[in-house]
Amino acid sequence: MIENVLVLGSGSAGLIAAISLKRKIPRLSVRVVRSKEIGVIGVGEGTTVAFPKYFFEYLGISQRLFYEKAEPTWKLGIRFLWGPRDHFDYTFSNQLDSRWRDLSFPNGYYCEKEFRCTDIPAALMAHDKAFARQPNGTGPIMEPWFGFHIENKKLVEVLEFVACQLGVEIIEGKVSGAERGPEGIAAVQLEDGRRLEADLFIDSSGFRSELLGRVLEEPYISYDRSLFCDRAVVGGWERTDEPILPYTVAETMNAGWSWQIEHEHHVNRGYVYASQSISDDEACAEFLSKNPKAPSSPRVVKFRSGRYQRNWVDNVVAVGNAAGFVEPLEATSLMIVCMECQTLVDQLLHCSFVATPSMRRLFNQMVSGLWDDVRDFLALHYYANTRLDTPFWRHCRADTDISGIEQLLEFYRENGPSGFGRYILRGTENTFGIEGYLVMLVGNRVPYRKQVVSETETRLWNSRRADFAMQAKAGMDVKEALGIIRDPRWSWHGER
Ligand SMILES: Cc1cc2nc3c(=O)[nH]c(=O)nc-3n(C[C@H](O)[C@H](O)[C@H](O)COP(=O)(O)OP(=O)(O)OC[C@H]3O[C@@H](n4cnc5c(N)ncnc54)[C@H](O)[C@@H]3O)c2cc1C
């Protein structure tokens, strides 16, 4: 019977796990042990739409508190400087996997030439606006189609605050080893000699994966046949007169890609690259030539893409970077953390706190599926990008392992951007849905057998896009929206 939980690590993953467990199962005793000397990773700044949903709807965290302390800005999606178009926008809405009743085809078939302003979120993005305006012209209309840009350290601070409010105990100490027991791990040992027992251990020790990787020696499944990048140069600068964009930018670089993430007072940039294709010095030089405002010696972060074979082994569940990692091309890590934590909570409740082997097996099956979906989706980003003809990109187009989505690609080539592709995706709960794949395929103009789209329909389609553009132009940008939600008269659904 699980009564005592010990979370190892207080980065965003550990704290989200601690909050989820304590919030949803108050009778559990939840403690977090962490080493200030090791600290948190300090990167990880973009979320998907799943994050606000999890925080505000599932965990019931106060929006007012969160906005005040974490100071997020809104992210409507990702602008890809990718493929043959100048750019294309991937929003959190259904741009392509939908169809107007008076048109013959779903939207994707009308986007061969122009893929802009296909719906309101896309039109807002195209015009650098975060929200449409309420009819009285004052407040933003906050539809749930945004994620956040949040500085990792601020996120960790607000999470720690919430965890403490809920009664999670935080212990300072460096874990130096673990004692094995019949259930897996009996206790962890701290450097100062203390010993902490628990029934369930959450390993959220970041890339160190102290319990799952080091103590239990769970095998690691590398994604290096699909994802070739293994390093990032990270650097940013204090904002001066740059507008705060309501989206992340992902820009093709010689040996990888570069992100731009928007905080209120800070512009965060990074270059994810493959060390087999380019040296750290060359990557820094390319990064700095595009970003002269970045510090002259940007930080280099090394990583490996992949996941542990099982994330739940005996009485240890790994969450966050301790469980697996993929580069932040779709900013998915926090989303996986949330999904993993929700699954864990639900399963503990369903098995009455006695973790049965079949429940653990199911958990591992579900979580592995999440990770592998992300791998396949990111692999498509590399495979389909024809923007540059450098050795790295030629290698990606020729050698990226896309076996997980081969059937979907064949279907697309033969039938075009049809939503029927959803039935080919792994499981019905694929994280990105067919929408994500369609955006990547249409955005990159991956060829398909053409369907005849009439001129009349194209005109109708374009007039719809023009309407969206007009509505979006009247919207509000991030700065104006931040001013409004900070006004004491603003109410978060009744919460002032
Ligand atoms: C370049 C880069 C960009 C990223 N961008 C994004 C993004 O845009 N969006 C996104 O969702 N994710 C992103 N991520 C992933 C992001 O880092 C993680 O989602 C998130 O920060 C979770 O980290 P964590 O809590 O697993 O690990 P960490 O932040 O590393 O926390 C580990 C914790 O464990 C503790 N610890 C470790 N060992 C011990 C020990 N022996 N004893 C005691 N305590 C210990 C540490 O002190 C710390 O508290 C990015 C990652 C990288 C590398």
PDB file of N, CA, C and O in Angstrom, residues 102-105 109-110 113 451-462:
ATOM      1  N   ASP A 102     -19.484  24.076 -47.205  1.00  0.00           N
ATOM      2  CA  ASP A 102     -19.759  24.434 -48.605  1.00  0.00           C
ATOM      3  C   ASP A 102     -18.541  24.236 -49.514  1.00  0.00           C
ATOM      4  O   ASP A 102     -18.542  24.670 -50.655  1.00  0.00           O
ATOM      5  N   LEU A 103     -17.482  23.607 -48.983  1.00  0.00           N
ATOM      6  CA  LEU A 103     -16.325  23.303 -49.841  1.00  0.00           C
ATOM      7  C   LEU A 103     -16.188  21.789 -49.976  1.00  0.00           C
ATOM      8  O   LEU A 103     -16.571  21.029 -49.081  1.00  0.00           O
ATOM      9  N   SER A 104     -15.593  21.374 -51.107  1.00  0.00           N
ATOM     10  CA  SER A 104     -15.539  19.931 -51.385  1.00  0.00           C
ATOM     11  C   SER A 104     -14.498  19.192 -50.553  1.00  0.00           C
ATOM     12  O   SER A 104     -14.627  18.002 -50.301  1.00  0.00           O
ATOM     13  N   PHE A 105     -13.410  19.908 -50.210  1.00  0.00           N
ATOM     14  CA  PHE A 105     -12.281  19.235 -49.559  1.00  0.00           C
ATOM     15  C   PHE A 105     -11.997  19.837 -48.185  1.00  0.00           C
ATOM     16  O   PHE A 105     -12.344  20.986 -47.928  1.00  0.00           O
ATOM     17  N   TYR A 109      -6.305  21.017 -48.634  1.00  0.00           N
ATOM     18  CA  TYR A 109      -6.233  20.961 -50.098  1.00  0.00           C
ATOM     19  C   TYR A 109      -6.206  22.352 -50.730  1.00  0.00           C
ATOM     20  O   TYR A 109      -5.887  22.503 -51.899  1.00  0.00           O
ATOM     21  N   TYR A 110      -6.569  23.379 -49.946  1.00  0.00           N
ATOM     22  CA  TYR A 110      -6.608  24.747 -50.504  1.00  0.00           C
ATOM     23  C   TYR A 110      -5.339  25.526 -50.150  1.00  0.00           C
ATOM     24  O   TYR A 110      -5.255  26.713 -50.410  1.00  0.00           O
ATOM     25  N   LYS A 113      -0.734  26.920 -52.388  1.00  0.00           N
ATOM     26  CA  LYS A 113       0.006  28.173 -52.612  1.00  0.00           C
ATOM     27  C   LYS A 113       0.144  28.954 -51.316  1.00  0.00           C
ATOM     28  O   LYS A 113       1.222  29.283 -50.894  1.00  0.00           O
ATOM     29  N   GLN A 451      -5.512  16.918 -56.386  1.00  0.00           N
ATOM     30  CA  GLN A 451      -6.963  16.821 -56.588  1.00  0.00           C
ATOM     31  C   GLN A 451      -7.366  18.110 -57.300  1.00  0.00           C
ATOM     32  O   GLN A 451      -6.719  19.141 -57.135  1.00  0.00           O
ATOM     33  N   VAL A 452      -8.439  18.076 -58.058  1.00  0.00           N
ATOM     34  CA  VAL A 452      -8.854  19.296 -58.778  1.00  0.00           C
ATOM     35  C   VAL A 452      -9.682  20.170 -57.832  1.00  0.00           C
ATOM     36  O   VAL A 452     -10.741  19.765 -57.358  1.00  0.00           O
ATOM     37  N   VAL A 453      -9.153  21.355 -57.579  1.00  0.00           N
ATOM     38  CA  VAL A 453      -9.850  22.303 -56.711  1.00  0.00           C
ATOM     39  C   VAL A 453     -10.341  23.436 -57.618  1.00  0.00           C
ATOM     40  O   VAL A 453      -9.543  24.073 -58.306  1.00  0.00           O
ATOM     41  N   SER A 454     -11.637  23.674 -57.640  1.00  0.00           N
ATOM     42  CA  SER A 454     -12.175  24.636 -58.619  1.00  0.00           C
ATOM     43  C   SER A 454     -11.792  26.065 -58.239  1.00  0.00           C
ATOM     44  O   SER A 454     -11.541  26.375 -57.079  1.00  0.00           O
ATOM     45  N   GLU A 455     -11.821  26.920 -59.244  1.00  0.00           N
ATOM     46  CA  GLU A 455     -11.486  28.340 -59.027  1.00  0.00           C
ATOM     47  C   GLU A 455     -12.510  28.981 -58.090  1.00  0.00           C
ATOM     48  O   GLU A 455     -12.159  29.780 -57.237  1.00  0.00           O
ATOM     49  N   THR A 456     -13.775  28.600 -58.275  1.00  0.00           N
ATOM     50  CA  THR A 456     -14.834  29.186 -57.435  1.00  0.00           C
ATOM     51  C   THR A 456     -14.568  28.853 -55.971  1.00  0.00           C
ATOM     52  O   THR A 456     -14.657  29.709 -55.087  1.00  0.00           O
ATOM     53  N   GLU A 457     -14.217  27.600 -55.727  1.00  0.00           N
ATOM     54  CA  GLU A 457     -13.955  27.199 -54.339  1.00  0.00           C
ATOM     55  C   GLU A 457     -12.721  27.908 -53.795  1.00  0.00           C
ATOM     56  O   GLU A 457     -12.680  28.315 -52.642  1.00  0.00           O
ATOM     57  N   THR A 458     -11.715  28.048 -54.638  1.00  0.00           N
ATOM     58  CA  THR A 458     -10.499  28.731 -54.171  1.00  0.00           C
ATOM     59  C   THR A 458     -10.823  30.178 -53.797  1.00  0.00           C
ATOM     60  O   THR A 458     -10.337  30.701 -52.785  1.00  0.00           O
ATOM     61  N   ARG A 459     -11.685  30.816 -54.606  1.00  0.00           N
ATOM     62  CA  ARG A 459     -12.054  32.202 -54.284  1.00  0.00           C
ATOM     63  C   ARG A 459     -12.786  32.271 -52.937  1.00  0.00           C
ATOM     64  O   ARG A 459     -12.515  33.122 -52.109  1.00  0.00           O
ATOM     65  N   LEU A 460     -13.691  31.317 -52.741  1.00  0.00           N
ATOM     66  CA  LEU A 460     -14.454  31.285 -51.486  1.00  0.00           C
ATOM     67  C   LEU A 460     -13.503  31.090 -50.302  1.00  0.00           C
ATOM     68  O   LEU A 460     -13.583  31.758 -49.266  1.00  0.00           O
ATOM     69  N   TRP A 461     -12.580  30.173 -50.485  1.00  0.00           N
ATOM     70  CA  TRP A 461     -11.590  29.879 -49.443  1.00  0.00           C
ATOM     71  C   TRP A 461     -10.776  31.133 -49.105  1.00  0.00           C
ATOM     72  O   TRP A 461     -10.592  31.506 -47.952  1.00  0.00           O
ATOM     73  N   ASN A 462     -10.353  31.830 -50.171  1.00  0.00           N
ATOM     74  CA  ASN A 462      -9.534  33.024 -49.944  1.00  0.00           C
ATOM     75  C   ASN A 462     -10.334  34.139 -49.286  1.00  0.00           C
ATOM     76  O   ASN A 462      -9.793  34.912 -48.491  1.00  0.00           O
TER      77      ASN A 462
END
